[in-house]
Coordinates of C-alpha atoms and ligand atoms in Angstrom, one line a residue:
M14 CA 0.0 0.0 0.0
N15 CA 1.5 3.3 -1.0
I16 CA -1.2 5.8 0.0
G17 CA -0.8 9.2 1.7
I18 CA -0.8 12.9 1.4
D19 CA -0.4 14.0 -2.2
L20 CA -0.8 17.7 -1.7
I21 CA -1.3 20.1 1.2
S22 CA -2.5 23.7 1.4
F23 CA -3.6 26.0 4.2
Y24 CA -5.6 29.1 4.5
T25 CA -6.1 31.6 7.4
P26 CA -8.2 34.8 7.3
P27 CA -6.5 38.1 6.6
F28 CA -6.6 39.5 10.2
F29 CA -4.5 38.9 13.3
L30 CA -4.2 40.2 16.8
S31 CA -0.7 40.6 18.4
L32 CA -0.5 38.7 21.7
T33 CA 1.7 41.5 23.0
D34 CA -1.2 43.8 22.5
L35 CA -3.6 41.4 24.2
A36 CA -1.2 41.0 27.1
A37 CA -1.1 44.8 27.5
Q38 CA -4.9 44.8 27.7
R39 CA -4.9 42.0 30.3
K40 CA -2.1 43.8 32.3
I41 CA 0.2 40.8 32.2
S42 CA 3.7 40.3 30.9
A43 CA 3.8 39.6 27.1
E44 CA 6.4 36.9 27.8
K45 CA 3.8 34.8 29.5
Y46 CA 2.2 34.4 26.0
T47 CA 5.3 34.6 23.7
I48 CA 7.5 32.3 25.9
G49 CA 5.2 30.6 28.4
I50 CA 2.6 29.7 25.8
G51 CA 4.8 30.1 22.7
Q52 CA 2.4 32.2 20.7
D53 CA 3.1 35.6 19.0
E54 CA -0.1 36.2 17.1
M55 CA -3.5 34.7 16.5
S56 CA -5.6 34.8 13.3
I57 CA -9.0 36.4 13.8
L58 CA -12.1 35.4 11.9
P59 CA -14.0 38.3 10.3
P60 CA -17.8 38.1 10.3
D61 CA -17.9 37.1 6.6
E62 CA -15.8 34.0 7.1
D63 CA -16.4 30.7 8.7
V64 CA -15.2 27.0 8.4
V65 CA -16.8 26.8 5.0
T66 CA -15.1 29.8 3.5
M67 CA -11.7 28.9 5.1
G68 CA -12.0 25.3 3.9
A69 CA -13.0 26.3 0.4
N70 CA -10.1 28.8 0.3
A71 CA -7.6 26.1 1.5
A72 CA -8.8 23.5 -1.0
Q73 CA -9.1 25.9 -4.0
S74 CA -5.3 26.3 -4.2
L75 CA -5.0 22.5 -4.8
L76 CA -7.6 22.1 -7.5
D77 CA -5.5 23.3 -10.4
K78 CA -3.0 20.6 -9.6
V79 CA -5.4 17.6 -9.7
D80 CA -8.2 16.3 -12.0
K81 CA -11.3 17.4 -10.1
T82 CA -13.3 14.5 -11.5
Q83 CA -11.1 12.0 -9.7
I84 CA -12.1 13.4 -6.3
K85 CA -14.6 10.8 -5.2
A86 CA -15.1 12.0 -1.6
L87 CA -14.9 15.2 0.4
I88 CA -14.4 14.6 4.1
F89 CA -14.8 17.8 6.2
A90 CA -13.4 17.7 9.7
T91 CA -14.5 20.4 12.1
E92 CA -15.8 21.1 15.6
S93 CA -17.0 24.6 14.5
G94 CA -19.8 23.4 12.2
V95 CA -22.3 25.8 10.8
D96 CA -25.4 23.5 10.8
Q97 CA -26.5 20.6 13.0
S98 CA -27.7 18.6 10.0
K99 CA -26.0 19.8 6.7
S100 CA -22.3 19.1 6.3
A101 CA -20.2 22.2 5.9
G102 CA -18.6 20.1 3.1
M103 CA -21.8 20.4 1.0
F104 CA -21.4 24.2 0.6
V105 CA -17.7 23.6 -0.2
H106 CA -18.6 21.0 -2.8
R107 CA -20.7 23.6 -4.7
L108 CA -18.2 26.5 -4.2
L109 CA -15.4 24.3 -5.7
G110 CA -17.5 22.9 -8.5
L111 CA -16.7 19.3 -7.6
S112 CA -18.3 16.4 -9.5
K113 CA -21.7 15.0 -8.5
E114 CA -20.0 11.6 -8.2
C115 CA -18.3 12.6 -4.9
R116 CA -19.4 11.6 -1.4
V117 CA -19.6 14.4 1.2
I118 CA -19.5 14.0 4.9
E119 CA -18.6 16.0 8.1
M120 CA -16.6 14.4 10.9
K121 CA -16.5 15.5 14.6
Q122 CA -14.3 14.5 17.6
A123 CA -12.7 17.7 18.8
C124 CA -9.3 18.2 17.2
Y125 CA -8.9 14.5 16.3
S126 CA -11.4 14.2 13.5
G127 CA -9.0 15.3 10.8
T128 CA -6.8 12.3 11.5
F129 CA -9.7 9.9 11.4
S130 CA -10.7 11.6 8.1
L131 CA -7.2 11.0 6.7
H132 CA -7.3 7.3 7.6
S133 CA -10.9 7.0 6.3
A134 CA -9.7 8.5 3.0
M135 CA -6.9 6.0 2.8
G136 CA -9.5 3.2 3.3
L137 CA -11.6 4.5 0.5
I138 CA -8.6 4.7 -1.8
S139 CA -7.6 1.2 -1.0
L140 CA -11.0 0.1 -2.4
Q141 CA -10.9 2.4 -5.4
K142 CA -7.3 2.7 -6.6
N143 CA -7.6 5.7 -8.9
A144 CA -9.8 7.8 -6.6
K145 CA -8.6 10.9 -4.8
V146 CA -10.1 12.2 -1.6
L147 CA -10.2 15.8 -0.5
V148 CA -9.9 16.1 3.3
I149 CA -10.6 19.5 4.7
N150 CA -9.7 20.4 8.4
S151 CA -11.2 23.7 9.3
D152 CA -11.8 25.3 12.7
V153 CA -12.2 28.4 14.8
A154 CA -10.7 28.2 18.3
R155 CA -12.8 30.4 20.6
Y156 CA -12.8 30.9 24.3
D157 CA -14.3 33.4 26.7
L158 CA -12.7 36.8 26.8
N159 CA -10.3 37.2 29.6
S160 CA -10.1 33.5 30.3
P161 CA -6.8 31.5 30.4
G162 CA -7.7 30.0 27.0
E163 CA -8.1 33.4 25.3
P164 CA -4.5 33.7 24.1
T165 CA -4.8 30.2 22.5
Q166 CA -7.5 31.2 20.1
G167 CA -7.0 31.2 16.3
C168 CA -8.5 30.0 13.1
G169 CA -7.6 28.3 9.9
A170 CA -8.0 25.4 7.5
V171 CA -5.7 22.8 6.0
A172 CA -6.8 20.9 2.9
L173 CA -5.2 17.6 1.9
I174 CA -5.5 15.6 -1.3
V175 CA -5.1 11.9 -0.3
S176 CA -4.2 9.5 -3.1
N177 CA -2.2 6.5 -4.2
N178 CA 1.4 7.2 -5.0
P179 CA 1.4 10.4 -3.0
R180 CA 3.8 13.2 -4.0
L181 CA 4.4 14.4 -0.4
L182 CA 4.0 11.9 2.4
K183 CA 3.4 8.1 2.3
V184 CA 1.5 7.2 5.4
E185 CA 2.8 4.1 7.1
S186 CA 0.4 1.3 8.1
E187 CA 1.3 1.1 11.8
S188 CA -0.8 3.3 14.0
A189 CA -1.4 3.5 17.8
Y190 CA -4.6 5.0 19.0
I191 CA -6.6 5.2 22.3
S192 CA -9.9 6.7 23.4
E193 CA -11.1 7.6 26.9
D194 CA -14.2 9.5 28.0
V195 CA -12.9 12.6 29.9
M196 CA -14.2 16.2 30.3
D197 CA -11.1 18.3 29.6
F198 CA -12.6 20.5 26.9
W199 CA -16.1 20.7 25.4
R200 CA -18.6 23.1 23.9
P201 CA -22.3 22.5 24.6
N202 CA -24.6 23.3 21.6
Y203 CA -25.9 26.5 23.2
R204 CA -22.4 28.0 23.5
S205 CA -20.3 29.8 20.9
S206 CA -17.1 29.4 23.0
A207 CA -15.5 26.3 24.4
I208 CA -15.2 25.4 28.1
V209 CA -11.8 24.0 29.1
D210 CA -10.1 22.7 32.2
G211 CA -6.8 24.0 30.9
Q212 CA -4.2 22.5 33.2
Y213 CA -6.0 19.1 33.3
S214 CA -6.3 19.1 29.4
T215 CA -2.5 19.6 29.1
K216 CA -1.9 16.7 31.5
I217 CA -4.3 14.4 29.7
Y218 CA -2.7 15.3 26.3
L219 CA 0.8 14.3 27.7
K220 CA -0.6 11.1 29.2
A221 CA -2.2 10.2 25.9
L222 CA 1.1 10.9 24.0
N223 CA 2.9 8.6 26.4
E224 CA 0.5 5.8 25.9
C225 CA 0.3 6.2 22.2
W226 CA 4.1 6.4 21.8
K227 CA 4.4 3.2 23.9
K228 CA 2.0 1.3 21.7
Y229 CA 3.6 2.7 18.5
G230 CA 7.0 1.6 19.8
E231 CA 5.7 -1.9 20.5
L232 CA 4.2 -2.1 17.0
T233 CA 7.2 -0.8 15.1
K234 CA 10.1 -1.6 17.4
R235 CA 11.2 2.1 16.8
L236 CA 12.7 4.4 19.4
P237 CA 12.2 8.2 19.3
E238 CA 15.6 8.5 17.6
H239 CA 14.3 6.5 14.6
V240 CA 11.8 9.3 13.8
H241 CA 13.5 12.2 12.0
H242 CA 10.7 14.8 12.8
F243 CA 7.8 15.0 15.1
C244 CA 4.6 16.9 14.4
F245 CA 2.0 17.5 17.1
H246 CA -1.5 18.8 17.5
L247 CA -0.4 22.3 18.7
P248 CA -3.0 24.1 20.8
F249 CA -0.1 26.5 21.4
T250 CA 3.5 25.8 20.4
R251 CA 4.9 25.5 23.9
M252 CA 3.0 22.2 23.9
A253 CA 5.5 20.8 21.5
E254 CA 8.3 21.5 23.9
K255 CA 6.5 19.6 26.6
A256 CA 5.8 16.7 24.3
L257 CA 9.4 16.5 23.0
K258 CA 10.7 16.7 26.6
Q259 CA 8.5 13.7 27.4
L260 CA 9.8 11.7 24.3
F261 CA 13.5 12.7 24.8
R262 CA 14.5 12.5 28.5
C263 CA 18.1 13.4 27.8
K264 CA 18.5 17.2 27.8
E265 CA 21.0 17.5 24.9
E266 CA 18.9 15.2 22.7
F267 CA 15.7 17.2 23.6
Q268 CA 17.4 20.5 22.7
S269 CA 18.7 19.4 19.3
R270 CA 15.3 17.9 18.5
F271 CA 13.6 21.1 19.5
I272 CA 15.8 23.2 17.2
K273 CA 15.3 20.7 14.4
S274 CA 11.5 20.8 14.8
S275 CA 11.1 24.6 15.1
P276 CA 10.5 25.3 11.4
G277 CA 7.4 23.2 11.9
F278 CA 6.0 25.6 14.6
R279 CA 6.4 28.7 12.5
Y280 CA 2.9 28.8 11.1
N281 CA 1.2 27.7 14.3
R282 CA 3.0 30.4 16.3
V283 CA 1.2 33.1 14.4
V284 CA -2.1 31.4 13.4
G285 CA -2.9 30.1 16.9
N286 CA -5.0 27.0 17.6
S287 CA -6.9 25.8 14.5
Y288 CA -8.2 22.6 16.3
T289 CA -8.6 19.9 13.5
A290 CA -6.2 21.8 11.2
S291 CA -3.5 22.3 13.8
L292 CA -1.5 19.1 13.4
Y293 CA -1.6 19.4 9.6
L294 CA -0.5 23.1 9.9
N295 CA 2.5 21.9 11.8
L296 CA 3.2 19.4 9.0
C297 CA 2.7 22.0 6.3
S298 CA 5.0 24.4 8.2
L299 CA 7.7 21.7 8.5
L300 CA 7.6 20.9 4.8
D301 CA 7.5 24.5 3.7
C302 CA 10.0 26.1 6.2
S303 CA 12.6 23.5 6.9
A304 CA 16.0 24.4 5.3
E305 CA 16.9 20.7 5.3
N306 CA 16.1 18.4 2.4
L307 CA 13.5 16.1 4.0
E308 CA 13.4 13.4 1.3
G309 CA 13.2 10.0 2.8
H310 CA 12.7 11.3 6.3
R311 CA 10.2 9.7 8.7
V312 CA 7.7 12.1 10.3
G313 CA 5.8 11.0 13.5
L314 CA 2.4 12.6 13.9
F315 CA 0.6 12.9 17.1
S316 CA -3.1 13.8 16.9
Y317 CA -5.1 14.7 20.1
G318 CA -8.7 15.6 20.3
S319 CA -10.1 16.4 23.7
G320 CA -12.7 14.2 25.2
F321 CA -10.5 12.3 24.2
V322 CA -9.1 10.3 21.2
A323 CA -5.4 10.3 20.4
E324 CA -3.3 8.7 17.7
F325 CA 0.3 8.4 16.9
F326 CA 1.2 7.4 13.3
S327 CA 4.0 8.1 10.9
G328 CA 4.8 8.8 7.3
V329 CA 7.8 9.0 5.0
I330 CA 8.5 12.2 2.9
Q331 CA 8.7 11.4 -0.8
A332 CA 11.5 12.2 -3.3
G333 CA 10.8 15.4 -5.2
Y334 CA 8.3 16.6 -2.5
G335 CA 9.8 20.1 -2.6
S336 CA 8.4 21.0 -6.1
H337 CA 4.8 20.3 -5.0
L338 CA 4.6 22.7 -2.1
L339 CA 2.8 26.0 -2.0
K340 CA 5.2 27.8 0.2
D341 CA 5.1 31.2 -1.6
L342 CA 1.3 31.3 -1.3
H343 CA 1.4 30.3 2.4
S344 CA 4.1 32.9 3.3
R345 CA 2.1 35.6 1.5
L346 CA -1.1 34.6 3.3
I347 CA 0.6 35.2 6.6
S348 CA 2.7 38.3 5.8
Q349 CA -0.2 40.1 4.1
R350 CA -2.6 39.7 7.1
K351 CA -3.7 43.0 8.6
K352 CA -2.9 43.6 12.3
I353 CA -6.1 44.6 14.1
S354 CA -6.5 46.6 17.3
Y355 CA -7.9 45.3 20.5
R356 CA -11.1 47.3 19.8
E357 CA -11.5 45.7 16.3
Y358 CA -10.9 42.3 17.9
L359 CA -13.8 42.9 20.3
E360 CA -16.0 44.0 17.5
F361 CA -15.4 40.8 15.5
Y362 CA -15.7 38.7 18.7
H363 CA -19.1 40.2 19.5
Y364 CA -20.5 40.2 16.0
A365 CA -23.9 38.4 16.1
L366 CA -26.1 37.2 13.4
P367 CA -29.9 37.5 13.5
E368 CA -31.8 34.3 14.4
Q369 CA -35.4 35.1 13.1
G370 CA -34.9 34.2 9.5
E371 CA -34.9 37.7 8.1
V372 CA -32.8 38.7 5.1
F373 CA -29.4 39.9 6.3
N374 CA -26.3 41.0 4.4
V375 CA -22.9 40.6 6.1
P376 CA -20.5 43.5 5.2
H377 CA -17.4 42.7 3.2
F378 CA -14.3 42.3 5.3
T379 CA -12.2 39.4 3.9
N380 CA -10.1 39.3 0.8
G381 CA -10.4 35.5 0.4
H382 CA -11.8 33.9 -2.7
F383 CA -15.0 32.9 -0.9
R384 CA -17.1 34.7 1.6
F385 CA -20.2 34.2 3.8
S386 CA -22.4 36.9 2.4
G387 CA -25.5 36.6 4.6
L388 CA -28.7 34.8 5.6
D389 CA -32.1 34.4 4.0
N390 CA -34.9 32.4 5.5
H391 CA -32.3 30.7 7.9
K392 CA -30.2 29.7 4.9
R393 CA -26.5 30.6 4.9
L394 CA -25.4 32.3 1.7
Y395 CA -21.9 32.0 0.3
E396 CA -20.3 33.7 -2.7
K397 CA -17.2 33.5 -4.7
T398 CA -15.5 36.8 -4.8
V399 CA -12.6 36.1 -7.2
S400 CA -12.9 34.0 -10.3
Ligands
HMG521 P1 -2.6 29.6 32.4 O1 -3.1 28.6 33.4 O2 -3.1 31.0 32.4 O3 -1.1 29.6 32.3 O4 -3.0 29.0 30.9 P2 0.1 29.2 33.3 O5 -0.1 30.0 34.5 O6 0.1 27.7 33.4 O7 1.3 29.7 32.5 C1 1.6 29.1 31.3 C2 3.2 28.9 31.2 O8 3.7 30.3 31.1 C3 3.8 28.3 32.5 O9 4.8 27.5 32.1 C4 4.3 29.6 33.2 O10 5.4 29.3 34.1 C5 4.7 30.4 32.0 P3 4.8 25.9 32.3 O11 4.4 25.7 33.7 O12 3.7 25.4 31.4 O13 6.2 25.5 32.0 N1 4.9 31.9 32.4 C6 5.8 32.6 31.9 N2 6.9 32.4 31.1 C7 7.7 33.4 30.8 N3 7.5 34.7 31.2 C8 6.5 35.0 32.0 C9 5.6 33.9 32.4 N4 4.5 33.9 33.2 C10 4.0 32.6 33.1 N5 6.3 36.2 32.5 C11 -3.4 27.1 29.6 C12 -2.3 28.0 30.2 C13 -2.7 26.2 28.6 C14 -4.0 26.2 30.7 C15 -4.5 27.9 28.9 O14 -3.9 28.7 27.9 C16 -5.6 27.1 28.4 O15 -6.6 26.8 29.1 N6 -5.6 26.9 27.0 C17 -6.7 26.1 26.4 C18 -6.6 24.6 26.6 C19 -5.5 24.0 25.9 O16 -5.0 24.5 24.9 N7 -5.1 22.8 26.4 C20 -4.0 22.0 25.7 C21 -4.2 20.5 25.7 S1 -5.9 20.0 25.2 C22 -5.8 20.2 23.5 O17 -4.8 20.4 22.9 C23 -7.1 20.1 22.8 C24 -7.7 21.4 22.3 O18 -7.0 21.8 21.1 C25 -9.2 21.2 21.9 C26 -9.6 20.1 21.0 O19 -9.2 19.0 21.0 O20 -10.6 20.4 20.2 C27 -7.6 22.5 23.3

C-alpha cells in the first residue's frame, strides 16, 4: 500500500491580533504568551468567514493541480460546524465545482477528526485505486474573553489531497490509538465558546502521548531516535516543547530535537490554535519552512482531540516533494494579514447574526476567494469573490 498525502495547502483569514497587544490589555507580561505559551499572534475570523469559506479557500489552491473528476469524496473535519444537519462540506462541494459523483461528509471529535478523516480517505482509496479524496480540516478556536484559553484562540483550514502514489507523504500502516471519555474541553450546543479545564487538558494530552508512543514503539520496534521529525497537535507551540521533553528525556537530545523541529512551529505560532487543522498546519510548516532536504525522512504525527481520542502514526516524505509545495502562497497569506487593534478584535468577537430568518447581508471584510455573504430564511449564503 502506497497511500498518503499527495498535496497540502492552508488558509487563514487576513486579520490577526498581536498577543503582545492582548497581554497589555490583560495587564500581564507579554512573555507569558510569547515564551510561556509560545504564541506571538492569533488569526482572527472576520464576520464574513467561517469554516466553509476557510475550507474552500484552502482547497481551492490545490484544485488546479489535480483532475477534479477524480475526487470521489470530500471529508470535512471540524468542531465549529455551521449547521446541525447539513455538512459544511456540501457548501464547499458547490463552491469548488466538484463532481456530483463525490461523497460528502462531516466528521467530529474535537481536534482529532482530521486524523480519522485521513485514515478513512486511505481506506476508500484502498478500495478504489484511482480515486482521490479531499480532506478539509477547518476550525475556529474560541474561548471566553479574559479566560486562560483566550491567548490560545486562532482559526484556519488545511486541505489535503489523499491518493495512491502520493507526492508528499506516504502514510505508514502502523498506528497507535486510544480513546477515553474525559471532560477536559467541550462546547455545549448552546455556547459559541469552548469550556476547558486547561491544566487538566494539558496533563491528559501528555498522558495520551505517552500511551500512544508506547504502543507505537511496541508495534514498530522504533525508538524516538528512529523518527526524524515530530509533528503534534499544537493548541499552542509550547505544547511541542512539553511533548518533546517527554519523548526525549536526555537534555541535549531534547534540545537538538527542539531546534530541528522549530520550522514546523512557525505557522502555528502566528495562526494560533486551529483545532482539527493544527497538526496538519505543523506538518505544512515543517515541509515549507525546513531548510533541510527532508526526502526519505520519517515524520511522526501525534493527533489529540479532547474528550479524548489520540493517535500516533508516521509517514515518509517522498522524493521530489519540494516541487509540490505552495510555500510562496502560504508565506504571502501570513505576511499580508492586517494587524487589528484590540477594539476591532472585540467588534469581530461580539459580531452576532440575527436568528429570526430575516434577510441579512454581512458586510465585506475578507479578501479571500470565498465569503459568507448573509442569511435568507435561515439559509446561509456564500459567494465566490474572485474567479
Ligand atoms: P494559564 O493557566 O493561564 O497559564 O494558561 P500558566 O499559569 O500555566 O502559564 C503558562 C506557562 O507560562 C507556564 O509555564 C508559566 O510558568 C509560564 P509551564 O508551567 O507550562 O512551563 N509563564 C511565563 N513564562 C515566561 N515569562 C513569564 C511567564 N508567566 C508565566 N512572565 C493554559 C495555560 C494552557 C491552561 C491555557 O492557555 C488554556 O486553558 N488553554 C486552552 C486549553 C489547551 O490549549 N489545552 C491544551 C491541551 S488540550 C488540546 O490540545 C485540545 C484542544 O486543542 C481542543 C480540542 O481537542 O478540540 C484545546
